[in-house]
Amino acid sequence: MRKEISSGGVVYFGNAILLLKKYNGDWVLPKGKIEKNEDTKDTSIREVFEESGVKADVIKYIGKIQYSFKNSWKNNEVINKTVHWYLMKARGMSCNPQKEEGFIDARFVHINRVKEMAKYDDEKNIIEKAIKEIKRPHGE
């Protein structure tokens, strides 16, 4: 079994959260593997920009998710993955999905609809945490 650590962002602008659409139709949050000499915060900023073209600033750490999967490209090797998530505020709403990574669309989705569009339950849970933070009055 191999371990992988990734980091991603729940990026908001106003009352909307950024989702990326993969070529297979799944809507997901931006995330990616940590590179050498990076921490999870730096990775989240880089991956959000690389995958969506959105520049965003980290507001706070909102949790991690862990799961295992079989890598069908490498003899079904089991990979145990940890993804660290940050709440991030976008500097603008202009998006440019990274086609090379299989993303065909990127858009900000209203917080009332974003959970139903997101593909994975663990990402829906992180989105729910993020929405609570976004709605929380400042200074609490």
PDB file of C-alpha atoms in Angstrom, residues 1-2 7 12 33 35 43 47-48 52 57-58 65 85 90 99 102 105-106 117 121 123 131:
ATOM      1  CA  MET A   1       0.000   0.000   0.000  1.00  0.00           C
ATOM      2  CA  ARG A   2       1.232   3.463  -0.905  1.00  0.00           C
ATOM      3  CA  SER A   7      -4.375  19.409  -0.632  1.00  0.00           C
ATOM      4  CA  TYR A  12     -15.793  31.001  -2.534  1.00  0.00           C
ATOM      5  CA  LYS A  33      -0.510  16.257  -4.768  1.00  0.00           C
ATOM      6  CA  GLU A  35       5.204  18.882  -4.409  1.00  0.00           C
ATOM      7  CA  THR A  43      -0.317  23.238  -2.476  1.00  0.00           C
ATOM      8  CA  GLU A  47      -3.620  23.583  -7.332  1.00  0.00           C
ATOM      9  CA  VAL A  48      -6.630  25.924  -7.301  1.00  0.00           C
ATOM     10  CA  SER A  52      -9.164  26.532 -12.472  1.00  0.00           C
ATOM     11  CA  ASP A  57      -6.264  33.474  -0.650  1.00  0.00           C
ATOM     12  CA  VAL A  58      -6.418  30.965   2.205  1.00  0.00           C
ATOM     13  CA  ILE A  65     -10.528  13.458   4.401  1.00  0.00           C
ATOM     14  CA  TRP A  85      -8.792  21.178   2.730  1.00  0.00           C
ATOM     15  CA  ALA A  90     -11.284  34.050  -4.675  1.00  0.00           C
ATOM     16  CA  LYS A  99      -7.987  20.838 -20.057  1.00  0.00           C
ATOM     17  CA  GLY A 102      -9.355  16.491 -17.897  1.00  0.00           C
ATOM     18  CA  ASP A 105     -15.645  23.452 -17.119  1.00  0.00           C
ATOM     19  CA  ALA A 106     -15.078  25.548 -14.011  1.00  0.00           C
ATOM     20  CA  MET A 117     -23.800  19.130  -7.818  1.00  0.00           C
ATOM     21  CA  ASP A 121     -19.907  12.524  -0.340  1.00  0.00           C
ATOM     22  CA  GLU A 123     -16.324  16.534  -0.644  1.00  0.00           C
ATOM     23  CA  ILE A 131     -20.610  26.986   3.965  1.00  0.00           C
TER      24      ILE A 131
END
